[in-house]
Amino acid sequence: TTMMIRSAYRGGRRLAHVLNRCHRSSSTAAAAASSTSAASDKNIICACECPESCPQQCHNLLDTDRQHVIHPYTSMTDPLPTFPVQSAKGVHLKLNDGRKLIDGMSSWWAAVHGYRNPVLDNALKEQIESSMSHVMFGGLTHKPAVQLTTKLLQLANNIQDDSADYHHFTKAFFSDSGSVSVEVAMKMALQYWFTLEQPSKTKFVSLRNGYHGDTLGAMSICDPVNGMHSMFSGVLAKQLFVSTPTGGTEEDGVQTITEMKQLLEEHHDEVAAVVMEPIVQGAGGMRFYHPSVFRKVRELCDEYNVLLIFDEIATGFGRTGTMFASWQNESTYQPWYLTEGSSFSIINSEDRKISTNEIVNADILCLGKALTGGYMTLGATLTTDKVAHGISHNGGVFMHGPTFMANPLACSVSLASMGLLTSSPWEERVRNVENALIEHISPLSELDSVREVRVLGAIGVCELKEGLDRDGMARIQRALVEEGVWLRPFGKLLYTMPPFNCDDLEDDHIKKIGEAMYKVVSSKPKA
């Protein structure tokens, strides 16, 4: 192994240099991903300056990746195939073999502006050249963090000018990622009640089929049965759950509200907070539900003296058509469904308008993913004076402090991303993507293997009747790549959330995504 790694560095080259200059044929990439012994020098197409040595280096790159690099949600000993990326620009990923893929995933919801955006690139360059890449945040502060805090509080409070009239959210805590922002929110809620001398309020309530992250605390509020963390149920804190809404109408959420009321009535003395993903349940199933649900949950939390936490890591910053999904109301919420030949949609003739007085505010708001436009990892947890004063009552301090908290580079690019988003016609762009998704993925509903196709904002979902096993997922992944599209299926879902605010994104890109989805699903072998 040491010799393989060293050969990749031969001549002073770094692995990144090899990755940028070496190209493999698609057949070799697939073979190397599925079996390291199947690769051979004669199958490698080299575009390097040193073709004599490069083939072994190329082989070592994927071989080392397969043998030693752990990728997410796959086997550690027999991982799913990986496709080496040489570069990314606009809406495209360029593979080492020269193929270009339309990125239909925005790198897991994050790259809303696409790749190598000049505004974001320049923000990072300027921060490095003119200031610093990092400094600890304990006892120190810096301009990017303060400016980003101001911008986020203005956005979260729906302030349209540069004023600091923060009528609800007043504080921001920066962390390493979205999952950690949920951990921070949970700790805020626990410490709030502990400081107020109600230490029995230690449990959290969330919806079934919810997903809030992969760290231990966040895992405990994910669905304990249908979620991806069921194997850890024996060690996770025991939380409380209510059923998820069965669909996208107001009526579909009635049972959820009934259960929530009953649960809080019986357990409010031990509940610290309710945690919800507003409107869209992300990795737990890509389900949509009516805004009346979280509006009524807010009322119940107030009635039973329980905090409310909104997890907007996946939905924040425009993905659903409003800046935050929790801003959705009866006029803005317009999902589209096609279920086994039967269509359903909520179309309002009135303009999609947001009134600050109608916004449902949580006590704590979790942000991540698109927070930096997909450039760097960063999470933010916003809260109110009520929570802050509760925690710091009688001199209390909040007990959390990541090493890379408020990293200046991440804050700088995040600030640039927020400015780029708010100065662009992002709402119109989301509507255009929404209409294109409805047009181009609706044919999937004709297929016998498809249960439902649904669209909301810049989110398009194809739900299959049966889930994909490991081989099925790998086969569909390869087939999509062959069609020039990058999507990441899981379980019963093949879904897309393209970079909606990218200047290069066109209807033809959405069309190609829809056509690729149709082709790979229609060719799915029967069980």
Short mmCIF file of C-alpha atoms in Angstrom, two decimals:
data_model
loop_
_atom_site.label_atom_id
_atom_site.label_comp_id
_atom_site.label_asym_id
_atom_site.label_seq_id
_atom_site.Cartn_x
_atom_site.Cartn_y
_atom_site.Cartn_z
CA THR A 1 0.00 0.00 0.00
CA THR A 2 2.82 2.40 0.86
CA MET A 3 4.48 1.75 -2.51
CA MET A 4 1.18 2.37 -4.34
CA ILE A 5 0.67 5.68 -2.60
CA ARG A 6 4.25 6.75 -3.20
CA SER A 7 4.02 5.91 -6.90
CA ALA A 8 1.09 8.32 -7.12
CA TYR A 9 3.38 11.05 -5.83
CA ARG A 10 6.28 10.17 -8.19
CA GLY A 11 7.97 13.15 -9.79
CA GLY A 12 6.59 15.47 -7.10
CA ARG A 13 3.02 15.15 -8.35
CA ARG A 14 0.18 15.19 -5.87
CA LEU A 15 -2.87 12.99 -6.24
CA ALA A 16 -4.88 16.08 -7.11
CA HIS A 17 -2.47 16.75 -9.99
CA VAL A 18 -2.88 13.20 -11.23
CA LEU A 19 -6.64 13.55 -10.96
CA ASN A 20 -6.60 16.70 -13.08
CA ARG A 21 -4.31 15.42 -15.82
CA CYS A 22 -5.14 11.74 -16.21
CA HIS A 23 -8.10 10.35 -18.13
CA ARG A 24 -9.47 6.85 -18.01
CA SER A 25 -11.86 5.18 -20.36
CA SER A 26 -15.36 4.68 -18.95
CA SER A 27 -15.05 0.90 -19.17
CA THR A 28 -11.86 0.94 -17.10
CA ALA A 29 -13.39 3.24 -14.48
CA ALA A 30 -16.35 0.93 -14.03
CA ALA A 31 -14.14 -2.15 -13.93
CA ALA A 32 -11.75 -0.65 -11.40
CA ALA A 33 -14.69 0.38 -9.20
CA SER A 34 -16.24 -3.08 -9.22
CA SER A 35 -13.05 -5.17 -9.13
CA THR A 36 -9.54 -3.89 -8.56
CA SER A 37 -8.08 -6.95 -10.24
CA ALA A 38 -9.94 -6.24 -13.48
CA ALA A 39 -7.93 -3.11 -14.32
CA SER A 40 -4.86 -3.34 -16.55
CA ASP A 41 -2.55 -0.86 -18.24
CA LYS A 42 -3.81 -1.61 -21.73
CA ASN A 43 -7.30 -0.42 -20.81
CA ILE A 44 -6.10 3.00 -19.65
CA ILE A 45 -6.25 6.03 -21.91
CA CYS A 46 -3.63 8.53 -20.79
CA ALA A 47 -3.50 12.24 -21.60
CA CYS A 48 -0.52 13.01 -19.38
CA GLU A 49 2.88 14.35 -20.33
CA CYS A 50 4.46 11.12 -19.05
CA PRO A 51 2.48 8.26 -20.61
CA GLU A 52 5.13 5.74 -19.57
CA SER A 53 4.45 6.21 -15.86
CA CYS A 54 0.92 7.57 -15.85
CA PRO A 55 -1.11 4.36 -16.40
CA GLN A 56 0.09 2.85 -13.13
CA GLN A 57 -0.57 6.15 -11.38
CA CYS A 58 -4.12 6.26 -12.73
CA HIS A 59 -4.68 2.69 -11.65
CA ASN A 60 -3.31 3.47 -8.20
CA LEU A 61 -5.62 6.44 -7.80
CA LEU A 62 -8.85 4.44 -8.06
CA ASP A 63 -7.30 1.41 -6.42
CA THR A 64 -6.20 3.46 -3.42
CA ASP A 65 -9.62 5.11 -3.30
CA ARG A 66 -11.38 1.76 -3.30
CA GLN A 67 -9.07 0.14 -0.78
CA HIS A 68 -8.59 2.97 1.70
CA VAL A 69 -11.04 5.88 1.21
CA ILE A 70 -14.37 5.42 2.98
CA HIS A 71 -17.29 6.87 1.01
CA PRO A 72 -20.71 7.65 2.52
CA TYR A 73 -23.51 5.09 2.77
CA THR A 74 -21.68 2.20 1.15
CA SER A 75 -19.74 -0.90 2.14
CA MET A 76 -16.30 -0.32 3.65
CA THR A 77 -14.97 -3.52 2.04
CA ASP A 78 -16.98 -3.75 -1.19
CA PRO A 79 -18.07 -0.18 -1.95
CA LEU A 80 -20.34 0.99 -4.72
CA PRO A 81 -18.53 2.29 -7.83
CA THR A 82 -17.10 5.79 -7.75
CA PHE A 83 -16.55 8.08 -10.72
CA PRO A 84 -13.43 10.30 -10.55
CA VAL A 85 -14.23 13.97 -11.17
CA GLN A 86 -11.60 16.12 -12.85
CA SER A 87 -13.39 19.47 -12.57
CA ALA A 88 -16.77 21.15 -12.21
CA LYS A 89 -18.14 24.30 -13.80
CA GLY A 90 -21.62 25.76 -14.12
CA VAL A 91 -24.08 22.85 -14.10
CA HIS A 92 -21.55 20.25 -15.24
CA LEU A 93 -19.20 17.76 -13.64
CA LYS A 94 -16.29 16.69 -15.85
CA LEU A 95 -15.05 13.15 -15.30
CA ASN A 96 -11.47 12.02 -15.75
CA ASP A 97 -12.37 10.29 -19.01
CA GLY A 98 -13.60 13.59 -20.46
CA ARG A 99 -17.34 13.00 -20.15
CA LYS A 100 -19.51 15.85 -18.89
CA LEU A 101 -22.43 15.16 -16.59
CA ILE A 102 -25.31 17.50 -15.81
CA ASP A 103 -25.34 17.73 -12.02
CA GLY A 104 -28.93 17.11 -11.01
CA MET A 105 -28.06 16.92 -7.30
CA SER A 106 -26.39 20.29 -6.60
CA SER A 107 -23.91 18.23 -4.57
CA TRP A 108 -26.61 17.13 -2.11
CA TRP A 109 -28.68 20.34 -2.28
CA ALA A 110 -25.76 22.69 -1.62
CA ALA A 111 -24.41 24.12 -4.91
CA VAL A 112 -27.43 26.27 -5.76
CA HIS A 113 -25.33 28.65 -7.92
CA GLY A 114 -23.51 25.85 -9.74
CA TYR A 115 -19.75 25.42 -9.77
CA ARG A 116 -16.85 27.89 -10.15
CA ASN A 117 -19.12 30.86 -9.80
CA PRO A 118 -16.86 33.91 -10.24
CA VAL A 119 -18.48 35.84 -7.38
CA LEU A 120 -17.91 33.04 -4.89
CA ASP A 121 -14.46 32.21 -6.27
CA ASN A 122 -13.39 35.83 -5.83
CA ALA A 123 -14.77 35.97 -2.28
CA LEU A 124 -12.48 33.13 -1.24
CA LYS A 125 -9.48 34.54 -3.10
CA GLU A 126 -9.91 37.97 -1.56
CA GLN A 127 -10.31 36.53 1.93
CA ILE A 128 -7.11 34.51 1.63
CA GLU A 129 -5.07 37.27 0.01
CA SER A 130 -6.23 40.18 2.12
CA SER A 131 -6.88 38.71 5.54
CA MET A 132 -6.69 35.15 6.90
CA SER A 133 -7.92 31.63 6.31
CA HIS A 134 -8.74 30.85 9.93
CA VAL A 135 -8.53 32.09 13.48
CA MET A 136 -10.05 30.63 16.61
CA PHE A 137 -13.40 32.13 17.61
CA GLY A 138 -12.97 31.88 21.36
CA GLY A 139 -12.18 35.38 22.58
CA LEU A 140 -11.68 36.65 19.03
CA THR A 141 -13.99 37.79 16.25
CA HIS A 142 -13.67 38.93 12.64
CA LYS A 143 -15.50 40.89 9.98
CA PRO A 144 -16.78 37.96 7.85
CA ALA A 145 -18.52 36.36 10.85
CA VAL A 146 -20.13 39.61 11.99
CA GLN A 147 -21.26 40.53 8.48
CA LEU A 148 -22.66 37.05 7.84
CA THR A 149 -24.54 37.16 11.15
CA THR A 150 -26.11 40.46 10.13
CA LYS A 151 -27.08 39.11 6.72
CA LEU A 152 -28.60 35.90 8.09
CA LEU A 153 -30.61 37.71 10.74
CA GLN A 154 -31.94 40.12 8.11
CA LEU A 155 -32.94 37.22 5.86
CA ALA A 156 -34.46 35.13 8.65
CA ASN A 157 -36.48 38.11 9.90
CA ASN A 158 -37.55 39.00 6.33
CA ILE A 159 -35.97 42.45 6.58
CA GLN A 160 -35.73 43.98 3.12
CA ASP A 161 -33.29 46.77 3.94
CA ASP A 162 -30.06 47.13 5.92
CA SER A 163 -31.75 47.79 9.24
CA ALA A 164 -31.08 45.76 12.36
CA ASP A 165 -34.68 45.71 13.56
CA TYR A 166 -34.61 42.01 14.42
CA HIS A 167 -38.15 41.27 15.56
CA HIS A 168 -37.61 37.54 16.12
CA PHE A 169 -34.24 35.89 15.48
CA THR A 170 -31.47 37.85 17.17
CA LYS A 171 -28.55 35.43 17.67
CA ALA A 172 -26.47 33.17 15.42
CA PHE A 173 -24.12 30.31 16.33
CA PHE A 174 -21.78 28.93 13.63
CA SER A 175 -20.70 25.30 13.51
CA ASP A 176 -19.10 22.77 11.20
CA SER A 177 -22.08 21.38 9.30
CA GLY A 178 -25.84 21.06 9.13
CA SER A 179 -25.91 17.98 11.32
CA VAL A 180 -23.88 19.78 13.99
CA SER A 181 -26.25 22.75 13.77
CA VAL A 182 -29.02 20.34 14.84
CA GLU A 183 -26.87 19.13 17.74
CA VAL A 184 -26.37 22.77 18.74
CA ALA A 185 -30.12 23.42 18.54
CA MET A 186 -30.86 20.40 20.75
CA LYS A 187 -28.26 21.50 23.30
CA MET A 188 -29.73 25.00 23.31
CA ALA A 189 -33.17 23.58 24.09
CA LEU A 190 -31.87 21.30 26.83
CA GLN A 191 -29.75 24.00 28.45
CA TYR A 192 -32.63 26.48 28.21
CA TRP A 193 -34.92 24.30 30.33
CA PHE A 194 -32.13 23.21 32.67
CA THR A 195 -31.25 26.82 33.43
CA LEU A 196 -34.91 27.63 34.01
CA GLU A 197 -34.96 24.84 36.62
CA GLN A 198 -37.08 22.45 34.59
CA PRO A 199 -34.48 19.67 34.19
CA SER A 200 -37.13 17.02 33.44
CA LYS A 201 -37.72 18.53 29.99
CA THR A 202 -35.13 16.42 28.14
CA LYS A 203 -37.04 14.70 25.34
CA PHE A 204 -37.66 15.76 21.75
CA VAL A 205 -40.64 15.14 19.49
CA SER A 206 -40.27 14.73 15.74
CA LEU A 207 -42.15 13.34 12.75
CA ARG A 208 -41.73 9.81 11.53
CA ASN A 209 -39.83 9.57 8.24
CA GLY A 210 -37.83 12.60 9.32
CA TYR A 211 -34.09 12.99 8.85
CA HIS A 212 -31.92 15.44 10.78
CA GLY A 213 -28.34 14.25 10.35
CA ASP A 214 -25.83 11.52 11.13
CA THR A 215 -24.37 12.69 14.43
CA LEU A 216 -25.54 10.92 17.57
CA GLY A 217 -28.02 13.46 18.90
CA ALA A 218 -29.48 14.19 15.47
CA MET A 219 -29.79 10.47 14.81
CA SER A 220 -32.01 10.09 17.87
CA ILE A 221 -34.70 12.33 16.33
CA CYS A 222 -34.63 10.58 12.94
CA ASP A 223 -37.26 7.92 12.30
CA PRO A 224 -36.23 5.00 14.59
CA VAL A 225 -37.94 2.36 12.44
CA ASN A 226 -37.92 3.46 8.80
CA GLY A 227 -34.83 5.67 9.00
CA MET A 228 -31.24 4.76 8.15
CA HIS A 229 -30.12 4.71 11.79
CA SER A 230 -32.33 1.91 13.17
CA MET A 231 -29.28 -0.24 13.99
CA PHE A 232 -28.25 2.34 16.59
CA SER A 233 -31.59 2.31 18.41
CA GLY A 234 -30.11 0.57 21.43
CA VAL A 235 -27.68 3.39 22.18
CA LEU A 236 -29.59 6.47 21.06
CA ALA A 237 -31.61 8.61 23.45
CA LYS A 238 -35.26 7.58 23.40
CA GLN A 239 -37.35 10.31 21.80
CA LEU A 240 -41.05 10.72 20.97
CA PHE A 241 -42.57 10.53 17.48
CA VAL A 242 -45.83 11.27 15.72
CA SER A 243 -46.95 10.02 12.32
CA THR A 244 -45.96 12.02 9.29
CA PRO A 245 -48.63 13.62 7.08
CA THR A 246 -49.87 11.13 4.50
CA GLY A 247 -49.80 13.59 1.61
CA GLY A 248 -49.69 17.18 0.52
CA THR A 249 -53.17 18.44 1.40
CA GLU A 250 -54.34 20.05 4.61
CA GLU A 251 -56.51 17.02 5.31
CA ASP A 252 -53.48 14.75 5.04
CA GLY A 253 -51.98 16.42 8.11
CA VAL A 254 -54.97 16.11 10.44
CA GLN A 255 -53.80 12.86 12.03
CA THR A 256 -50.34 14.31 12.64
CA ILE A 257 -51.81 17.29 14.49
CA THR A 258 -54.15 15.06 16.49
CA GLU A 259 -51.27 12.88 17.63
CA MET A 260 -49.10 15.90 18.36
CA LYS A 261 -51.75 17.45 20.58
CA GLN A 262 -52.29 14.21 22.46
CA LEU A 263 -48.58 13.61 22.93
CA LEU A 264 -47.84 17.13 24.19
CA GLU A 265 -50.84 17.04 26.47
CA GLU A 266 -49.48 13.86 28.10
CA HIS A 267 -45.74 14.57 27.99
CA HIS A 268 -45.20 18.34 27.89
CA ASP A 269 -43.50 18.25 31.29
CA GLU A 270 -40.70 16.13 29.81
CA VAL A 271 -40.51 17.60 26.27
CA ALA A 272 -37.84 20.19 25.54
CA ALA A 273 -38.72 20.84 21.89
CA VAL A 274 -40.47 19.66 18.75
CA VAL A 275 -38.11 19.31 15.76
CA MET A 276 -39.46 19.49 12.21
CA GLU A 277 -38.35 19.78 8.60
CA PRO A 278 -40.88 22.32 7.25
CA ILE A 279 -42.80 21.36 4.07
CA VAL A 280 -40.26 18.80 2.80
CA GLN A 281 -38.95 15.72 4.58
CA GLY A 282 -35.60 15.29 2.85
CA ALA A 283 -33.51 12.14 3.11
CA GLY A 284 -36.31 10.45 5.04
CA GLY A 285 -38.36 10.08 1.86
CA MET A 286 -38.63 13.39 -0.01
CA ARG A 287 -42.21 13.85 1.17
CA PHE A 288 -44.14 17.14 0.92
CA TYR A 289 -46.75 18.28 3.42
CA HIS A 290 -49.09 21.23 3.86
CA PRO A 291 -47.93 24.38 5.74
CA SER A 292 -50.97 24.19 8.02
CA VAL A 293 -49.17 21.35 9.83
CA PHE A 294 -46.26 23.38 11.18
CA ARG A 295 -48.53 26.37 11.75
CA LYS A 296 -50.70 24.29 14.10
CA VAL A 297 -47.64 22.69 15.70
CA ARG A 298 -46.42 26.20 16.53
CA GLU A 299 -49.71 26.88 18.28
CA LEU A 300 -49.46 23.62 20.23
CA CYS A 301 -45.90 24.36 21.31
CA ASP A 302 -47.01 27.73 22.65
CA GLU A 303 -49.97 26.14 24.40
CA TYR A 304 -47.91 23.45 26.13
CA ASN A 305 -44.75 25.49 26.80
CA VAL A 306 -42.47 23.58 24.44
CA LEU A 307 -39.78 25.03 22.14
CA LEU A 308 -40.01 24.59 18.36
CA ILE A 309 -36.97 23.84 16.19
CA PHE A 310 -37.10 24.08 12.40
CA ASP A 311 -34.52 22.08 10.47
CA GLU A 312 -34.08 24.06 7.23
CA ILE A 313 -30.71 22.59 6.33
CA ALA A 314 -31.99 21.10 3.08
CA THR A 315 -34.76 23.59 2.29
CA GLY A 316 -33.30 26.95 3.32
CA PHE A 317 -32.31 29.60 0.79
CA GLY A 318 -34.94 29.22 -1.87
CA ARG A 319 -35.17 25.54 -2.77
CA THR A 320 -38.96 25.27 -2.24
CA GLY A 321 -39.78 28.65 -3.82
CA THR A 322 -39.66 30.78 -0.65
CA MET A 323 -36.47 31.88 1.06
CA PHE A 324 -37.21 29.41 3.84
CA ALA A 325 -39.67 26.53 3.60
CA SER A 326 -41.26 27.65 6.88
CA TRP A 327 -42.40 30.80 5.06
CA GLN A 328 -44.72 28.77 2.86
CA ASN A 329 -48.42 29.55 3.24
CA GLU A 330 -51.66 28.72 1.49
CA SER A 331 -50.88 31.05 -1.43
CA THR A 332 -47.24 30.05 -1.98
CA TYR A 333 -47.53 26.29 -1.41
CA GLN A 334 -48.22 24.73 -4.83
CA PRO A 335 -47.06 21.11 -5.02
CA TRP A 336 -47.69 18.89 -8.02
CA TYR A 337 -48.31 15.13 -7.84
CA LEU A 338 -48.95 12.38 -10.39
CA THR A 339 -49.79 9.11 -8.67
CA GLU A 340 -50.24 6.04 -10.88
CA GLY A 341 -52.07 8.04 -13.54
CA SER A 342 -54.03 10.25 -11.15
CA SER A 343 -52.81 13.85 -11.00
CA PHE A 344 -53.12 16.27 -8.13
CA SER A 345 -51.93 19.82 -7.67
CA ILE A 346 -52.66 22.89 -5.57
CA ILE A 347 -52.77 25.88 -7.89
CA ASN A 348 -53.65 29.30 -6.51
CA SER A 349 -54.66 32.06 -8.87
CA GLU A 350 -53.40 34.76 -6.54
CA ASP A 351 -49.76 35.86 -6.55
CA ARG A 352 -47.38 33.97 -4.32
CA LYS A 353 -46.88 36.54 -1.59
CA ILE A 354 -45.08 36.45 1.72
CA SER A 355 -46.27 38.58 4.61
CA THR A 356 -43.96 38.93 7.59
CA ASN A 357 -46.96 38.82 9.90
CA GLU A 358 -47.97 35.42 8.50
CA ILE A 359 -44.55 33.75 8.78
CA VAL A 360 -44.41 30.88 11.26
CA ASN A 361 -41.25 31.31 13.30
CA ALA A 362 -39.49 28.63 15.26
CA ASP A 363 -37.59 29.31 18.47
CA ILE A 364 -34.47 27.83 16.91
CA LEU A 365 -33.59 27.58 13.20
CA CYS A 366 -30.98 25.20 11.74
CA LEU A 367 -29.20 26.06 8.48
CA GLY A 368 -26.54 24.42 6.31
CA LYS A 369 -25.96 23.00 2.80
CA ALA A 370 -26.73 26.00 0.52
CA LEU A 371 -25.49 28.34 3.25
CA THR A 372 -22.13 28.64 1.45
CA GLY A 373 -23.41 27.92 -2.04
CA GLY A 374 -21.84 24.48 -1.80
CA TYR A 375 -18.28 25.79 -1.50
CA MET A 376 -17.37 24.95 2.09
CA THR A 377 -18.85 23.18 5.06
CA LEU A 378 -20.67 25.48 7.48
CA GLY A 379 -23.71 25.28 9.71
CA ALA A 380 -25.65 28.01 11.48
CA THR A 381 -28.14 27.87 14.34
CA LEU A 382 -30.27 30.96 14.82
CA THR A 383 -32.28 31.67 17.93
CA THR A 384 -34.14 34.36 19.84
CA ASP A 385 -33.60 36.62 22.82
CA LYS A 386 -36.01 34.42 24.73
CA VAL A 387 -33.81 31.35 24.34
CA ALA A 388 -30.56 33.27 24.76
CA HIS A 389 -31.71 34.96 27.95
CA GLY A 390 -33.02 31.67 29.28
CA ILE A 391 -29.67 29.94 28.74
CA SER A 392 -27.62 32.79 30.18
CA HIS A 393 -29.93 33.43 33.12
CA ASN A 394 -27.83 33.90 36.22
CA GLY A 395 -24.58 33.95 34.26
CA GLY A 396 -25.00 30.70 32.31
CA VAL A 397 -22.84 30.11 29.22
CA PHE A 398 -23.68 28.02 26.17
CA MET A 399 -21.55 24.89 26.26
CA HIS A 400 -20.42 24.36 22.69
CA GLY A 401 -17.37 25.58 20.76
CA PRO A 402 -16.10 23.92 17.55
CA THR A 403 -12.43 24.38 16.63
CA PHE A 404 -13.34 25.75 13.20
CA MET A 405 -16.32 27.76 14.41
CA ALA A 406 -17.08 30.74 12.14
CA ASN A 407 -14.18 29.93 9.83
CA PRO A 408 -13.41 33.19 7.95
CA LEU A 409 -13.20 31.50 4.55
CA ALA A 410 -16.56 29.80 5.02
CA CYS A 411 -18.15 32.98 6.34
CA SER A 412 -16.79 35.03 3.44
CA VAL A 413 -18.07 32.71 0.75
CA SER A 414 -21.39 32.34 2.58
CA LEU A 415 -21.82 36.10 2.69
CA ALA A 416 -21.07 36.26 -1.05
CA SER A 417 -23.55 33.45 -1.69
CA MET A 418 -26.31 35.20 0.25
CA GLY A 419 -25.64 38.43 -1.65
CA LEU A 420 -25.65 36.62 -4.99
CA LEU A 421 -28.92 34.89 -4.17
CA THR A 422 -30.79 37.95 -2.99
CA SER A 423 -29.59 40.09 -5.92
CA SER A 424 -30.66 37.53 -8.52
CA PRO A 425 -34.15 36.67 -9.85
CA TRP A 426 -34.04 33.45 -7.85
CA GLU A 427 -37.80 33.22 -7.28
CA GLU A 428 -38.47 33.36 -11.01
CA ARG A 429 -35.72 30.83 -11.60
CA VAL A 430 -37.22 28.39 -9.08
CA ARG A 431 -40.62 28.70 -10.79
CA ASN A 432 -39.01 28.05 -14.17
CA VAL A 433 -37.24 24.95 -12.83
CA GLU A 434 -40.49 23.82 -11.21
CA ASN A 435 -42.41 24.11 -14.49
CA ALA A 436 -39.64 22.35 -16.41
CA LEU A 437 -39.56 19.50 -13.88
CA ILE A 438 -43.32 19.03 -14.13
CA GLU A 439 -43.05 18.86 -17.91
CA HIS A 440 -40.02 16.61 -18.17
CA ILE A 441 -40.39 14.09 -15.32
CA SER A 442 -44.17 13.63 -15.53
CA PRO A 443 -43.80 10.87 -18.21
CA LEU A 444 -42.25 8.68 -15.52
CA SER A 445 -45.71 8.19 -14.01
CA GLU A 446 -46.64 6.07 -17.05
CA LEU A 447 -44.21 3.34 -16.00
CA ASP A 448 -45.51 0.32 -14.09
CA SER A 449 -42.62 0.45 -11.62
CA VAL A 450 -43.39 4.04 -10.56
CA ARG A 451 -45.74 4.80 -7.66
CA GLU A 452 -45.66 8.59 -7.76
CA VAL A 453 -43.99 11.60 -9.36
CA ARG A 454 -44.01 14.86 -7.41
CA VAL A 455 -42.58 18.35 -7.76
CA LEU A 456 -42.29 21.32 -5.43
CA GLY A 457 -40.09 24.29 -6.25
CA ALA A 458 -36.73 23.06 -7.55
CA ILE A 459 -37.30 19.52 -6.26
CA GLY A 460 -38.39 16.67 -8.53
CA VAL A 461 -39.06 13.20 -7.13
CA CYS A 462 -39.79 9.84 -8.73
CA GLU A 463 -40.88 7.29 -6.12
CA LEU A 464 -40.71 3.66 -7.22
CA LYS A 465 -43.03 0.94 -5.99
CA GLU A 466 -40.10 -1.18 -4.86
CA GLY A 467 -36.80 -0.14 -3.36
CA LEU A 468 -33.46 -0.56 -5.10
CA ASP A 469 -31.00 -3.08 -3.73
CA ARG A 470 -27.27 -2.51 -3.89
CA ASP A 471 -26.86 -3.90 -7.40
CA GLY A 472 -29.91 -2.02 -8.64
CA MET A 473 -28.58 1.25 -7.29
CA ALA A 474 -25.17 0.67 -8.90
CA ARG A 475 -26.77 -0.27 -12.23
CA ILE A 476 -28.97 2.84 -12.30
CA GLN A 477 -26.06 5.03 -11.25
CA ARG A 478 -23.93 3.76 -14.14
CA ALA A 479 -26.81 4.05 -16.59
CA LEU A 480 -27.42 7.67 -15.58
CA VAL A 481 -23.74 8.47 -16.09
CA GLU A 482 -23.92 6.91 -19.54
CA GLU A 483 -26.82 9.28 -20.27
CA GLY A 484 -24.70 12.26 -19.18
CA VAL A 485 -26.55 12.94 -15.93
CA TRP A 486 -25.49 12.77 -12.28
CA LEU A 487 -28.19 11.70 -9.82
CA ARG A 488 -27.86 9.70 -6.61
CA PRO A 489 -30.79 7.27 -6.14
CA PHE A 490 -31.55 5.71 -2.79
CA GLY A 491 -34.21 3.31 -1.56
CA LYS A 492 -37.35 3.83 -3.62
CA LEU A 493 -36.36 7.30 -4.74
CA LEU A 494 -34.81 8.75 -7.86
CA TYR A 495 -34.88 12.49 -7.40
CA THR A 496 -33.31 15.71 -8.61
CA MET A 497 -32.68 19.16 -7.20
CA PRO A 498 -30.66 21.02 -9.84
CA PRO A 499 -28.61 24.19 -9.19
CA PHE A 500 -31.59 26.50 -9.65
CA ASN A 501 -29.69 29.79 -9.36
CA CYS A 502 -26.95 28.93 -11.85
CA ASP A 503 -26.78 31.29 -14.82
CA ASP A 504 -25.96 28.34 -17.10
CA LEU A 505 -28.99 26.22 -16.16
CA GLU A 506 -31.41 25.88 -19.08
CA ASP A 507 -34.62 24.03 -19.79
CA ASP A 508 -32.67 21.59 -21.96
CA HIS A 509 -30.68 20.51 -18.91
CA ILE A 510 -33.88 19.68 -17.02
CA LYS A 511 -35.20 17.93 -20.12
CA LYS A 512 -32.11 15.75 -20.31
CA ILE A 513 -32.40 14.90 -16.62
CA GLY A 514 -36.04 13.86 -17.13
CA GLU A 515 -35.22 11.81 -20.20
CA ALA A 516 -32.38 10.05 -18.42
CA MET A 517 -34.60 9.25 -15.44
CA TYR A 518 -37.26 7.83 -17.74
CA LYS A 519 -34.78 5.71 -19.67
CA VAL A 520 -33.07 4.13 -16.67
CA VAL A 521 -36.33 3.46 -14.81
CA SER A 522 -38.07 2.01 -17.88
CA SER A 523 -35.14 -0.34 -18.43
CA LYS A 524 -35.09 -1.50 -14.81
CA PRO A 525 -35.13 -5.32 -14.86
CA LYS A 526 -38.10 -6.92 -13.18
CA ALA A 527 -37.50 -8.73 -9.92
#
